[in-house]
Amino acid sequence: MMELLNSLMPNVIELFPDMVKSLKETLIMVSVSGLVSAALGIPIGVTLVVTREGGILENKVVYTAVGKVINIFRSIPFVILLTAIIPITRFLVGTTIGIKGAMVPLIFGSTPAVSRQIESALLKVDPGVIEAAKSMGSSPLEIIFRVILIEGLPGIVYALTITTVSLIGFTAVAGTVGGGGLGDFAIRYGYQYFKTDVMIVTIIILLLLVNFVQTVGELLLKKLNH
Amino acid sequence: MILLQDVKKSYFSKNNTVHALKKVNLHIRRGEIFGIIGYSGAGKSTLIRCINLLERPTSGKVFVNGIELTSLSEKELRKSREKIGMIFQHFNLMNSRNVFKNVAYPLRGKGLSKDEIRDRVFSLLELVGLKDKAYSYPSQLSGGQKQRVAIARALANDPEVLLCDEATSALDPQTTQSILRLLKDINEKLNLTIVLISHQMEVVKEICNRIAVMENGEIVEEGNIVDIFSNPKANITREFIASAMHYDKIYEILDRDPFIRDLSKDDVVAKISFVGQNTGQAFISKISIEYRIHASILFGNVESIQGVPVGNLIVHFTGENEKIQRAIKYLEDSGIKVEVIKSDGVIEFSDAKRNRAIS
Ligand SMILES: Nc1ncnc2c1ncn2[C@@H]1O[C@H](COP(=O)(O)OP(=O)(O)OP(=O)(O)O)[C@@H](O)[C@H]1O
Ligand SMILES: [Mg+2]
């Protein structure tokens, strides 16, 4: 068995410990930056929904300002963002390399996307239901926490599933700028040293990872949808 | 109970202004079921939403239960809204919560214990007849059941007023009837003041004591439902009554029936309308005997409005024309409205058609 594996993909076996380490790094990058950008993106998405015209806390200034900032970050391609915010990264985490250095641009790249996804998910909450809550005397805060976020939960789960999947892609890109993780691993060995088997196995792992996230998301959605 | 004073509401946009409400004055009494009827775009929803200030009037004052809502702060207003329930055309239930939790929604955060909330929710569900559906989700309910849940939810905080915006418009006729019966029921049981909006006269005539008719942002007619049915003033009111009483059918019959077209010279076809105790049928048999003419009913429609019969009959009189004329005079003297549709071999159809809507 071991021999068969050895002959099929010699480099994978040789680099196996390295690969496990890279996978761990990817998982850390995805989960930490995913959690942080969700923690930032959900409030921003809610802000966009409630301050827009006709929203429960309509505020043109806030809506326009937040929307503009998000659009600016969204229009910068991730690879450029990665290098453009190097000073900010250094200031925040003290380094620009390794998974620590990669996390900052990942969060900057992912948060605007999460915000917009959350915004569009929460906009689907029936305005009639919000109106009904208002008619029962609910305050704006109550409407946000007891109506919008609860009724919009399936949409939020869906949005986070999508953004996590794209975050996995982003980590691979971040890896190429010396960030660590599976992307870095694949480029280093698979691309630069022509170790094709390493490349293929990495792709399979990424594929499984994406599939796993997708499946968990869909299961959650199924549980939430009545 | 509810008082609107010179309430105006205009919507402003870049290129035009919509005057949805033009100086509306309205007084709705405690414990009554008040209907507001009008065509689409008349401003009914705007009006009802001005009562709980979901829509803030551009000018004017709104009083509910003696409190001027238009002068309250947002916080005080929210407190007042707890005493003004509202139900909607599309029910507006929360899909992620089951029936129990939907009804419990307005009860949370009011300092009630879990058991108290539970008891309250179940007594409300009992009232609307849905105790066995407490743990179903809205997606598992029919439209009528959803509206019952919405009614239970709206009643959770013991409101004094219930606002219903087209509450039955998404339901079939049977379900509409059962929801109307429920509303009537809670109106009596809880002495709840109900404001009901509809574009169907059939709905308001069923349970409303008084109604207002709206057109282009104005109330064009207001009064007791029986008075309005027996003596409508505005054209639009007549149109609504005509459709509720199926007058269109009368003319359909007249248009089609060859029997009416081939009347002899002396015959008269007339529409007789009556309200209240003057039940038309009794008079028909009376004049048949007294004036020795034949009076046969071609079409009849008698509606009971709040227990008062309001009817229209198309009657074909045969016999000597002079006797017929005397019989008609007698009917008119007895307070029955007679409109000759055809006499002396001349069909006054053009006239009839013109008056089609005007009762
Ligand atoms: N938010 C709004 N902005 C601009 N115009 C509005 C708004 N809401 C209502 N209107 C206008 O006000 C008028 C009255 O609308 P309203 O919804 O009160 O009518 P309605 O009688 O309830 O009609 P329907 O039977 O269709 O519900 C309409 O001309 C409508 O276009
Ligand atoms: Mg309406």
Coordinates of C-alpha atoms and ligand atoms in Angstrom, one line a residue:
Chain A
M1 CA 0.0 0.0 0.0
M2 CA 2.6 2.5 1.1
E3 CA 4.7 1.4 -1.8
L4 CA 1.9 2.1 -4.2
L5 CA 1.4 5.5 -2.8
N6 CA 5.1 6.2 -2.9
S7 CA 5.3 5.3 -6.6
L8 CA 2.2 7.3 -7.5
M9 CA 2.9 10.4 -5.7
P10 CA 6.4 10.4 -4.2
N11 CA 6.5 14.0 -3.4
V12 CA 3.3 14.0 -1.5
I13 CA 4.5 11.4 0.9
E14 CA 7.8 13.2 1.3
L15 CA 6.1 16.5 1.9
F16 CA 3.2 15.1 3.9
P17 CA 4.1 16.8 7.2
D18 CA 4.5 20.1 5.4
M19 CA 1.1 19.6 3.7
V20 CA -0.7 19.0 7.0
K21 CA 0.9 22.1 8.4
S22 CA -0.3 24.1 5.4
L23 CA -3.8 22.7 5.7
K24 CA -3.8 23.8 9.3
E25 CA -2.7 27.3 8.3
T26 CA -5.4 27.5 5.7
L27 CA -8.0 26.4 8.2
I28 CA -6.8 29.0 10.7
M29 CA -6.8 31.8 8.1
V30 CA -10.2 30.9 6.8
S31 CA -11.8 30.6 10.1
V32 CA -10.2 33.6 11.8
S33 CA -10.7 36.0 8.9
G34 CA -14.1 34.4 8.2
L35 CA -15.2 35.1 11.8
V36 CA -13.8 38.6 11.9
S37 CA -15.3 39.6 8.6
A38 CA -18.6 38.1 9.6
A39 CA -18.4 40.0 12.9
L40 CA -17.7 43.2 10.9
G41 CA -19.8 42.4 7.8
I42 CA -23.1 41.6 9.6
P43 CA -23.3 44.9 11.5
I44 CA -22.3 46.8 8.3
G45 CA -24.9 44.9 6.3
V46 CA -27.5 45.7 8.9
T47 CA -26.5 49.3 8.9
L48 CA -26.9 49.5 5.1
V49 CA -30.4 47.9 5.3
V50 CA -31.8 50.0 8.1
T51 CA -30.4 53.3 6.9
R52 CA -31.4 53.0 3.3
E53 CA -34.4 54.9 1.9
G54 CA -37.5 53.6 3.6
G55 CA -35.5 51.7 6.2
I56 CA -36.4 51.8 9.9
L57 CA -33.5 54.1 10.7
E58 CA -33.3 55.9 7.4
N59 CA -30.2 58.0 7.2
K60 CA -28.9 59.1 3.8
V61 CA -25.5 60.3 5.0
V62 CA -24.6 57.1 6.8
Y63 CA -26.0 54.9 4.0
T64 CA -24.1 56.8 1.3
A65 CA -20.8 56.9 3.3
V66 CA -20.8 53.3 4.2
G67 CA -21.8 52.2 0.8
K68 CA -19.1 54.3 -0.9
V69 CA -16.3 52.9 1.4
I70 CA -17.4 49.3 0.7
N71 CA -17.6 49.9 -3.0
I72 CA -14.0 51.3 -3.0
F73 CA -12.7 48.2 -1.3
R74 CA -14.7 45.9 -3.5
S75 CA -13.4 47.5 -6.7
I76 CA -9.8 46.8 -5.8
P77 CA -8.6 43.4 -7.0
F78 CA -7.5 41.3 -4.1
V79 CA -3.9 40.8 -5.3
I80 CA -3.5 44.6 -5.4
L81 CA -5.2 45.1 -2.1
L82 CA -2.8 42.6 -0.6
T83 CA 0.2 44.8 -1.4
A84 CA -1.6 48.1 -1.1
I85 CA -2.4 47.8 2.5
I86 CA 1.0 46.5 3.6
P87 CA 1.5 49.6 5.9
I88 CA -1.8 48.9 7.6
T89 CA -1.0 45.2 8.0
R90 CA 2.4 46.0 9.5
F91 CA 0.8 48.5 11.9
L92 CA -2.0 46.1 13.0
V93 CA -0.1 42.8 13.4
G94 CA 3.6 43.9 13.2
T95 CA 4.4 41.7 10.2
T96 CA 3.4 41.3 6.6
I97 CA 4.3 37.7 6.1
G98 CA 3.0 34.4 7.4
I99 CA -0.6 33.7 8.2
K100 CA -0.7 36.6 10.6
G101 CA 0.3 39.0 7.8
A102 CA -2.1 37.4 5.4
M103 CA -5.1 37.6 7.8
V104 CA -5.3 41.4 7.6
P105 CA -5.7 41.7 3.8
L106 CA -8.0 38.7 3.9
I107 CA -10.3 40.5 6.3
F108 CA -10.1 43.7 4.3
G109 CA -10.9 41.8 1.1
S110 CA -13.7 39.7 2.6
T111 CA -15.6 42.1 4.8
P112 CA -17.0 44.3 2.0
A113 CA -18.2 41.2 0.2
V114 CA -19.8 39.8 3.4
S115 CA -21.4 43.2 4.0
R116 CA -23.0 43.4 0.6
Q117 CA -24.1 39.7 0.8
I118 CA -25.7 40.3 4.2
E119 CA -27.3 43.5 2.9
S120 CA -28.9 41.7 0.0
A121 CA -30.0 38.8 2.2
L122 CA -31.6 41.1 4.8
L123 CA -33.3 43.1 2.1
K124 CA -35.3 40.0 1.3
V125 CA -36.9 40.1 4.8
D126 CA -40.6 40.9 4.1
P127 CA -41.2 44.6 4.7
G128 CA -44.7 43.7 5.7
V129 CA -43.3 41.7 8.7
I130 CA -41.2 44.7 9.8
E131 CA -44.3 46.9 9.4
A132 CA -46.3 44.5 11.6
A133 CA -43.5 44.6 14.3
K134 CA -43.7 48.4 14.1
S135 CA -47.4 48.3 14.5
M136 CA -47.0 46.2 17.7
G137 CA -44.8 48.9 19.2
S138 CA -41.3 47.4 18.6
S139 CA -38.4 49.8 18.7
P140 CA -35.8 49.9 15.9
L141 CA -33.3 47.9 18.0
E142 CA -36.0 45.3 18.7
I143 CA -36.8 45.1 15.1
I144 CA -33.2 44.6 14.2
F145 CA -32.6 41.8 16.7
R146 CA -36.0 40.2 16.9
V147 CA -37.2 40.5 13.4
I148 CA -34.6 41.4 10.7
L149 CA -31.7 39.1 12.0
I150 CA -34.1 36.3 12.9
E151 CA -36.2 36.3 9.8
G152 CA -33.0 36.9 7.7
L153 CA -31.1 34.1 9.4
P154 CA -31.4 31.6 6.5
G155 CA -30.2 34.4 4.2
I156 CA -27.3 35.2 6.5
V157 CA -26.2 31.5 6.6
Y158 CA -26.4 31.3 2.8
A159 CA -24.4 34.6 2.5
L160 CA -21.7 33.3 4.9
T161 CA -21.4 30.0 3.1
I162 CA -20.7 31.8 -0.1
T163 CA -18.2 34.2 1.4
T164 CA -16.4 31.4 3.2
V165 CA -16.0 29.5 -0.1
S166 CA -14.6 32.6 -1.8
L167 CA -12.4 33.2 1.3
I168 CA -10.8 29.8 0.7
G169 CA -9.9 31.0 -2.7
F170 CA -8.5 34.3 -1.3
T171 CA -6.3 32.4 1.1
A172 CA -4.7 30.5 -1.7
V173 CA -3.9 33.9 -3.4
A174 CA -2.7 35.4 -0.1
G175 CA -0.4 32.3 0.1
T176 CA 1.4 33.3 -3.0
V177 CA 2.6 36.5 -1.3
G178 CA 4.4 34.4 1.3
G179 CA 1.4 33.9 3.5
G180 CA 1.5 30.2 4.1
G181 CA -1.3 27.8 3.8
L182 CA -2.3 25.4 1.0
G183 CA -2.0 28.0 -1.7
D184 CA 1.5 28.8 -0.7
F185 CA 2.3 25.1 -0.5
A186 CA 0.9 24.3 -3.9
I187 CA 2.7 27.2 -5.6
R188 CA 6.0 26.4 -3.9
Y189 CA 6.3 22.7 -4.6
G190 CA 3.7 22.1 -7.3
Y191 CA 4.4 25.0 -9.6
Q192 CA 7.9 26.1 -8.9
Y193 CA 9.4 22.6 -8.6
F194 CA 7.0 20.9 -11.1
K195 CA 5.8 18.4 -8.5
T196 CA 2.6 17.7 -10.3
D197 CA 1.3 15.2 -7.7
V198 CA 1.6 17.8 -5.0
M199 CA -0.5 20.2 -7.1
I200 CA -3.2 17.6 -7.8
V201 CA -3.5 16.5 -4.1
T202 CA -3.7 20.1 -3.0
I203 CA -6.5 20.8 -5.5
I204 CA -8.3 17.8 -4.2
I205 CA -8.0 18.9 -0.6
L206 CA -9.2 22.4 -1.5
L207 CA -12.1 20.8 -3.4
L208 CA -13.1 18.8 -0.4
L209 CA -12.8 21.8 1.9
V210 CA -15.1 23.9 -0.4
N211 CA -17.5 21.0 -0.5
F212 CA -17.5 20.6 3.2
V213 CA -18.3 24.2 3.8
Q214 CA -21.1 24.1 1.2
T215 CA -22.6 21.0 2.7
V216 CA -22.6 22.3 6.2
G217 CA -24.1 25.5 5.0
E218 CA -26.9 23.7 3.2
L219 CA -27.6 21.5 6.1
L220 CA -28.0 24.5 8.4
L221 CA -30.2 26.2 5.8
K222 CA -32.4 23.1 5.7
K223 CA -32.8 23.2 9.4
L224 CA -33.6 26.9 9.4
N225 CA -36.1 26.9 6.6
H226 CA -39.7 26.2 7.7
Chain B
M1 CA -62.3 56.6 20.2
I2 CA -60.5 57.6 17.0
L3 CA -60.6 61.2 15.8
L4 CA -58.9 62.5 12.7
Q5 CA -58.7 66.3 12.4
D6 CA -57.9 67.8 9.0
V7 CA -55.5 65.0 8.3
K8 CA -53.5 65.6 5.1
K9 CA -50.9 63.3 3.7
S10 CA -48.8 64.1 0.6
Y11 CA -46.0 62.2 -0.9
F12 CA -43.3 64.3 -2.5
S13 CA -40.9 63.1 -5.1
K14 CA -38.7 64.9 -7.6
N15 CA -41.2 65.3 -10.4
N16 CA -44.5 65.1 -8.7
T17 CA -46.5 65.3 -5.5
V18 CA -49.3 62.8 -4.6
H19 CA -52.0 64.1 -2.3
A20 CA -53.0 60.8 -0.9
L21 CA -55.2 62.3 1.8
K22 CA -56.8 65.7 1.4
K23 CA -58.0 67.1 4.7
V24 CA -59.8 64.1 6.1
N25 CA -62.0 64.5 9.2
L26 CA -63.3 61.3 10.8
H27 CA -64.8 60.3 14.1
I28 CA -65.0 56.6 14.9
R29 CA -66.9 55.7 18.1
R30 CA -65.9 53.3 20.8
G31 CA -67.0 49.7 20.2
E32 CA -68.2 50.1 16.6
I33 CA -67.1 48.4 13.5
F34 CA -66.3 51.1 11.1
G35 CA -65.8 50.3 7.4
I36 CA -63.8 52.4 4.9
I37 CA -64.4 51.5 1.3
G38 CA -63.0 52.9 -1.9
Y39 CA -61.3 51.9 -5.1
S40 CA -57.6 51.1 -5.4
G41 CA -55.5 54.2 -4.9
A42 CA -58.3 56.1 -3.0
G43 CA -56.1 56.5 0.0
K44 CA -57.6 53.9 2.3
S45 CA -54.3 52.3 3.4
T46 CA -52.8 55.7 3.8
L47 CA -55.7 56.7 6.0
I48 CA -55.6 53.6 8.2
R49 CA -51.8 53.8 8.6
C50 CA -52.2 57.4 9.7
I51 CA -54.3 56.1 12.6
N52 CA -51.4 54.3 14.3
L53 CA -48.9 56.7 12.7
L54 CA -47.1 54.1 10.6
E55 CA -47.5 57.0 8.2
R56 CA -47.1 60.4 9.7
P57 CA -49.6 62.9 8.4
T58 CA -48.2 65.9 6.6
S59 CA -50.6 68.0 8.7
G60 CA -53.5 67.5 11.0
K61 CA -54.1 65.7 14.3
V62 CA -54.8 62.1 15.2
F63 CA -56.4 61.2 18.5
V64 CA -56.8 57.6 19.7
N65 CA -58.6 57.1 23.0
G66 CA -58.2 60.7 24.0
I67 CA -54.4 60.8 23.4
E68 CA -53.1 63.0 20.6
L69 CA -50.7 60.6 18.9
T70 CA -49.4 63.2 16.6
S71 CA -47.9 65.1 19.6
L72 CA -46.1 62.1 21.2
S73 CA -42.4 61.3 21.1
E74 CA -41.3 58.1 19.3
K75 CA -41.1 56.3 22.5
E76 CA -44.5 57.3 23.8
L77 CA -45.9 56.5 20.4
R78 CA -44.6 53.0 20.5
K79 CA -46.2 52.5 23.9
S80 CA -49.5 53.7 22.5
R81 CA -49.2 51.4 19.5
E82 CA -49.4 48.4 21.8
K83 CA -53.0 49.3 22.3
I84 CA -53.7 49.6 18.6
G85 CA -53.6 46.2 17.0
M86 CA -53.3 45.9 13.2
I87 CA -53.8 43.1 10.7
F88 CA -52.9 43.1 7.1
Q89 CA -53.8 41.7 3.7
H90 CA -50.8 39.4 3.5
F91 CA -50.9 38.4 7.2
N92 CA -47.3 39.4 7.8
L93 CA -46.4 36.5 10.1
M94 CA -42.8 35.7 10.9
N95 CA -41.9 32.6 8.9
S96 CA -39.1 31.6 11.2
R97 CA -41.3 31.4 14.2
N98 CA -44.1 28.9 14.8
V99 CA -47.6 30.0 15.7
F100 CA -47.0 30.1 19.4
K101 CA -43.9 32.3 19.0
N102 CA -45.6 34.6 16.5
V103 CA -48.4 35.3 19.0
A104 CA -45.8 35.5 21.9
Y105 CA -43.7 38.1 20.0
P106 CA -45.5 41.2 21.3
L107 CA -45.7 39.8 24.8
R108 CA -41.9 39.4 25.3
G109 CA -40.1 42.0 27.2
K110 CA -43.2 43.1 29.0
G111 CA -42.2 41.6 32.4
L112 CA -44.4 38.6 32.0
S113 CA -43.2 35.2 33.2
K114 CA -42.9 32.3 30.9
D115 CA -46.0 30.7 32.3
E116 CA -48.0 33.9 32.0
I117 CA -46.9 34.2 28.3
R118 CA -47.9 30.6 27.7
D119 CA -51.3 31.0 29.2
R120 CA -51.9 34.2 27.4
V121 CA -50.9 32.8 24.0
F122 CA -53.1 29.7 24.5
S123 CA -56.1 31.7 25.5
L124 CA -55.6 33.9 22.4
L125 CA -55.3 30.8 20.2
E126 CA -58.4 29.4 21.8
L127 CA -60.2 32.7 20.9
V128 CA -59.3 32.4 17.3
G129 CA -59.8 28.6 17.2
L130 CA -56.3 27.5 16.5
K131 CA -55.1 25.9 19.7
D132 CA -54.1 22.7 17.9
K133 CA -51.8 24.6 15.6
A134 CA -49.6 26.2 18.2
Y135 CA -46.5 24.5 17.0
S136 CA -47.1 24.7 13.3
Y137 CA -45.1 27.1 11.2
P138 CA -46.9 29.7 9.0
S139 CA -45.9 27.9 5.9
Q140 CA -48.0 24.9 7.1
L141 CA -51.2 27.0 7.4
S142 CA -53.9 28.1 5.0
G143 CA -54.6 31.8 4.4
G144 CA -57.5 31.9 6.8
Q145 CA -55.5 30.2 9.5
K146 CA -52.7 32.7 9.0
Q147 CA -55.1 35.6 9.4
R148 CA -56.4 34.0 12.6
V149 CA -52.8 33.8 13.9
A150 CA -52.3 37.5 12.9
I151 CA -55.5 38.4 14.8
A152 CA -54.4 36.6 17.9
R153 CA -51.0 38.4 17.7
A154 CA -52.7 41.7 17.2
L155 CA -54.9 41.1 20.3
A156 CA -52.0 40.0 22.5
N157 CA -51.6 43.3 24.3
D158 CA -55.3 43.8 24.9
P159 CA -55.7 46.6 22.4
E160 CA -58.7 48.9 22.3
V161 CA -58.6 49.3 18.6
L162 CA -58.0 46.8 15.8
L163 CA -57.1 48.2 12.4
C164 CA -57.7 45.8 9.4
D165 CA -56.2 46.7 6.1
E166 CA -57.8 44.5 3.4
A167 CA -57.7 41.7 5.9
T168 CA -59.8 39.4 3.8
S169 CA -58.8 40.4 0.3
A170 CA -56.4 37.5 -0.1
L171 CA -59.0 35.0 1.1
D172 CA -61.8 33.1 -0.7
P173 CA -65.5 34.0 0.0
Q174 CA -66.1 31.2 2.6
T175 CA -62.9 32.0 4.5
T176 CA -63.7 35.7 4.3
Q177 CA -67.0 35.0 5.9
S178 CA -65.4 33.1 8.7
I179 CA -62.8 35.8 9.4
L180 CA -65.6 38.4 9.4
R181 CA -67.6 36.4 11.9
L182 CA -64.5 36.1 14.1
L183 CA -64.0 39.9 13.9
K184 CA -67.7 40.5 14.8
D185 CA -67.3 38.0 17.6
I186 CA -64.2 39.7 19.2
N187 CA -65.8 43.1 18.7
E188 CA -68.7 42.0 20.9
K189 CA -66.7 39.9 23.4
L190 CA -63.9 42.4 24.0
N191 CA -65.8 45.6 23.1
L192 CA -63.0 46.3 20.6
T193 CA -63.3 49.1 18.2
I194 CA -62.6 47.8 14.7
V195 CA -61.7 49.8 11.6
L196 CA -62.0 47.7 8.5
I197 CA -60.8 48.7 5.0
S198 CA -62.0 47.0 1.9
H199 CA -62.6 47.6 -1.7
Q200 CA -65.6 45.2 -1.5
M201 CA -69.0 46.4 -0.4
E202 CA -69.9 42.8 0.3
V203 CA -67.3 42.7 3.1
V204 CA -68.2 46.0 4.8
K205 CA -71.9 45.4 4.6
E206 CA -71.5 42.2 6.4
I207 CA -70.3 43.5 9.7
C208 CA -69.9 47.3 9.7
N209 CA -72.2 49.6 11.6
R210 CA -71.0 52.7 9.9
I211 CA -68.9 53.2 6.8
A212 CA -67.1 56.0 5.0
V213 CA -66.6 56.0 1.2
M214 CA -63.3 57.3 -0.1
E215 CA -62.4 58.7 -3.5
N216 CA -59.2 60.5 -4.5
G217 CA -58.0 61.0 -0.9
E218 CA -61.3 62.3 0.4
I219 CA -64.2 60.9 2.3
V220 CA -67.2 61.5 0.0
E221 CA -69.8 59.9 2.1
E222 CA -70.2 58.7 5.6
G223 CA -73.0 57.2 7.6
N224 CA -74.9 54.3 8.9
I225 CA -74.7 51.3 6.6
V226 CA -78.4 50.9 6.2
D227 CA -78.9 54.6 5.4
I228 CA -76.2 54.4 2.9
F229 CA -77.6 51.4 1.2
S230 CA -81.1 52.8 1.1
N231 CA -80.2 56.3 0.2
P232 CA -76.7 56.6 -1.3
K233 CA -75.7 60.1 -2.3
A234 CA -72.3 60.0 -4.0
N235 CA -72.0 58.4 -7.4
I236 CA -69.2 56.2 -6.3
T237 CA -71.3 54.9 -3.4
R238 CA -74.0 53.9 -5.9
E239 CA -71.5 52.1 -7.9
F240 CA -70.3 50.1 -4.9
I241 CA -73.9 49.3 -4.0
A242 CA -74.7 48.3 -7.5
S243 CA -72.0 45.8 -7.6
A244 CA -72.8 44.5 -4.1
M245 CA -76.4 44.0 -5.1
H246 CA -75.6 42.5 -8.4
Y247 CA -77.5 45.1 -10.3
D248 CA -75.5 44.3 -13.4
K249 CA -77.3 41.0 -13.5
I250 CA -80.6 42.8 -13.7
Y251 CA -79.6 44.5 -16.9
E252 CA -78.0 41.4 -18.2
I253 CA -81.4 39.7 -17.9
L254 CA -83.2 42.7 -19.5
D255 CA -80.7 42.7 -22.4
R256 CA -81.2 39.0 -23.0
D257 CA -84.7 38.1 -22.2
P258 CA -86.8 38.0 -25.4
F259 CA -89.9 37.9 -23.2
I260 CA -89.3 41.5 -22.2
R261 CA -88.6 42.6 -25.8
D262 CA -92.0 41.3 -27.0
L263 CA -94.2 43.1 -24.5
S264 CA -97.6 44.2 -25.5
K265 CA -98.5 47.9 -25.6
D266 CA -100.0 48.1 -22.2
D267 CA -97.3 46.2 -20.3
V268 CA -94.9 47.8 -18.0
V269 CA -91.6 46.6 -16.7
A270 CA -90.3 48.4 -13.7
K271 CA -87.6 48.1 -11.0
I272 CA -88.9 48.5 -7.5
S273 CA -86.6 49.1 -4.6
F274 CA -87.4 48.9 -1.0
V275 CA -85.8 49.2 2.4
G276 CA -86.8 47.8 5.8
Q277 CA -90.2 46.6 6.7
N278 CA -91.8 47.4 3.4
T279 CA -91.0 44.1 2.0
G280 CA -91.7 44.4 -1.7
Q281 CA -93.1 41.0 -2.2
A282 CA -96.1 41.6 0.1
F283 CA -96.9 44.7 -1.9
I284 CA -96.7 42.9 -5.1
S285 CA -99.4 40.4 -4.1
K286 CA -101.4 43.2 -2.6
I287 CA -101.5 45.3 -5.8
S288 CA -102.2 42.2 -7.8
I289 CA -105.4 41.7 -5.9
E290 CA -106.4 45.3 -5.3
Y291 CA -105.8 46.6 -8.8
R292 CA -106.5 43.4 -10.6
I293 CA -103.3 43.3 -12.6
H294 CA -100.7 40.7 -13.0
A295 CA -97.4 41.4 -11.5
S296 CA -94.7 38.8 -12.0
I297 CA -91.2 39.1 -10.6
L298 CA -88.6 38.6 -13.3
F299 CA -85.6 39.2 -11.0
G300 CA -85.3 39.7 -7.4
N301 CA -82.5 40.4 -4.9
V302 CA -83.0 41.0 -1.3
E303 CA -80.0 41.6 0.9
S304 CA -80.1 41.7 4.7
I305 CA -77.9 44.5 5.9
Q306 CA -77.5 44.4 9.6
G307 CA -80.8 42.7 9.8
V308 CA -82.6 45.2 7.6
P309 CA -83.9 43.9 4.3
V310 CA -82.8 46.0 1.3
G311 CA -84.2 44.7 -2.0
N312 CA -84.7 45.2 -5.7
L313 CA -87.2 43.5 -7.8
I314 CA -87.8 43.7 -11.5
V315 CA -91.5 43.4 -12.0
H316 CA -93.5 42.8 -15.1
F317 CA -96.9 44.3 -14.9
T318 CA -99.7 43.1 -17.3
G319 CA -103.2 44.4 -17.5
E320 CA -104.8 47.7 -18.3
N321 CA -102.3 50.4 -18.4
E322 CA -104.3 52.8 -16.4
K323 CA -104.6 50.3 -13.5
I324 CA -100.9 49.6 -13.7
Q325 CA -100.2 53.3 -13.4
R326 CA -102.4 53.5 -10.3
A327 CA -100.7 50.5 -8.8
I328 CA -97.3 52.1 -9.4
K329 CA -98.6 55.3 -7.8
Y330 CA -99.7 53.3 -4.8
L331 CA -96.3 51.7 -4.4
E332 CA -94.6 55.1 -4.6
D333 CA -96.9 56.5 -2.0
S334 CA -96.0 53.6 0.3
G335 CA -92.3 54.6 0.2
I336 CA -91.2 52.2 -2.5
K337 CA -89.0 53.5 -5.2
V338 CA -90.3 52.6 -8.7
E339 CA -88.2 53.0 -11.8
V340 CA -90.1 52.3 -15.1
I341 CA -87.8 50.5 -17.4
K342 CA -90.2 49.9 -20.2
S343 CA -93.7 51.0 -20.9
D344 CA -96.0 51.8 -23.8
G345 CA -94.0 49.5 -26.0
V346 CA -91.0 51.8 -25.7
I347 CA -87.9 50.4 -24.1
E348 CA -86.3 53.0 -22.1
F349 CA -83.1 51.1 -22.2
S350 CA -80.8 53.9 -22.9
D351 CA -82.1 55.5 -19.8
A352 CA -81.9 52.3 -17.8
K353 CA -78.3 51.8 -18.9
R354 CA -77.3 55.3 -18.0
N355 CA -78.8 54.8 -14.6
R356 CA -77.3 51.4 -14.3
A357 CA -74.9 52.5 -11.6
I358 CA -77.1 55.1 -10.2
S359 CA -79.4 52.5 -8.6
Ligands
LIG1 N1 -45.0 55.7 -0.1 C1 -45.6 56.3 -1.0 N2 -45.0 57.1 -1.9 C2 -45.7 57.8 -2.9 N3 -47.0 57.6 -3.1 C3 -47.7 56.8 -2.3 C4 -47.0 56.1 -1.2 N4 -48.0 55.3 -0.6 C5 -49.1 55.6 -1.3 N5 -49.0 56.5 -2.3 C6 -50.0 57.0 -3.2 O1 -51.1 57.4 -2.4 C7 -52.3 57.1 -3.0 C8 -53.2 56.3 -2.1 O2 -52.6 55.1 -1.8 P1 -53.2 54.0 -0.8 O3 -52.2 52.9 -0.7 O4 -53.6 54.7 0.4 O5 -54.5 53.5 -1.6 P2 -55.5 52.4 -1.3 O6 -56.8 53.0 -1.3 O7 -55.1 51.7 0.0 O8 -55.4 51.4 -2.5 P3 -55.4 49.8 -2.6 O9 -56.9 49.4 -2.5 O10 -54.8 49.5 -3.9 O11 -54.6 49.3 -1.4 C9 -52.0 56.4 -4.3 O12 -52.1 57.2 -5.4 C10 -50.6 55.9 -4.1 O13 -49.9 55.9 -5.3
MG2 MG -54.4 49.6 0.4

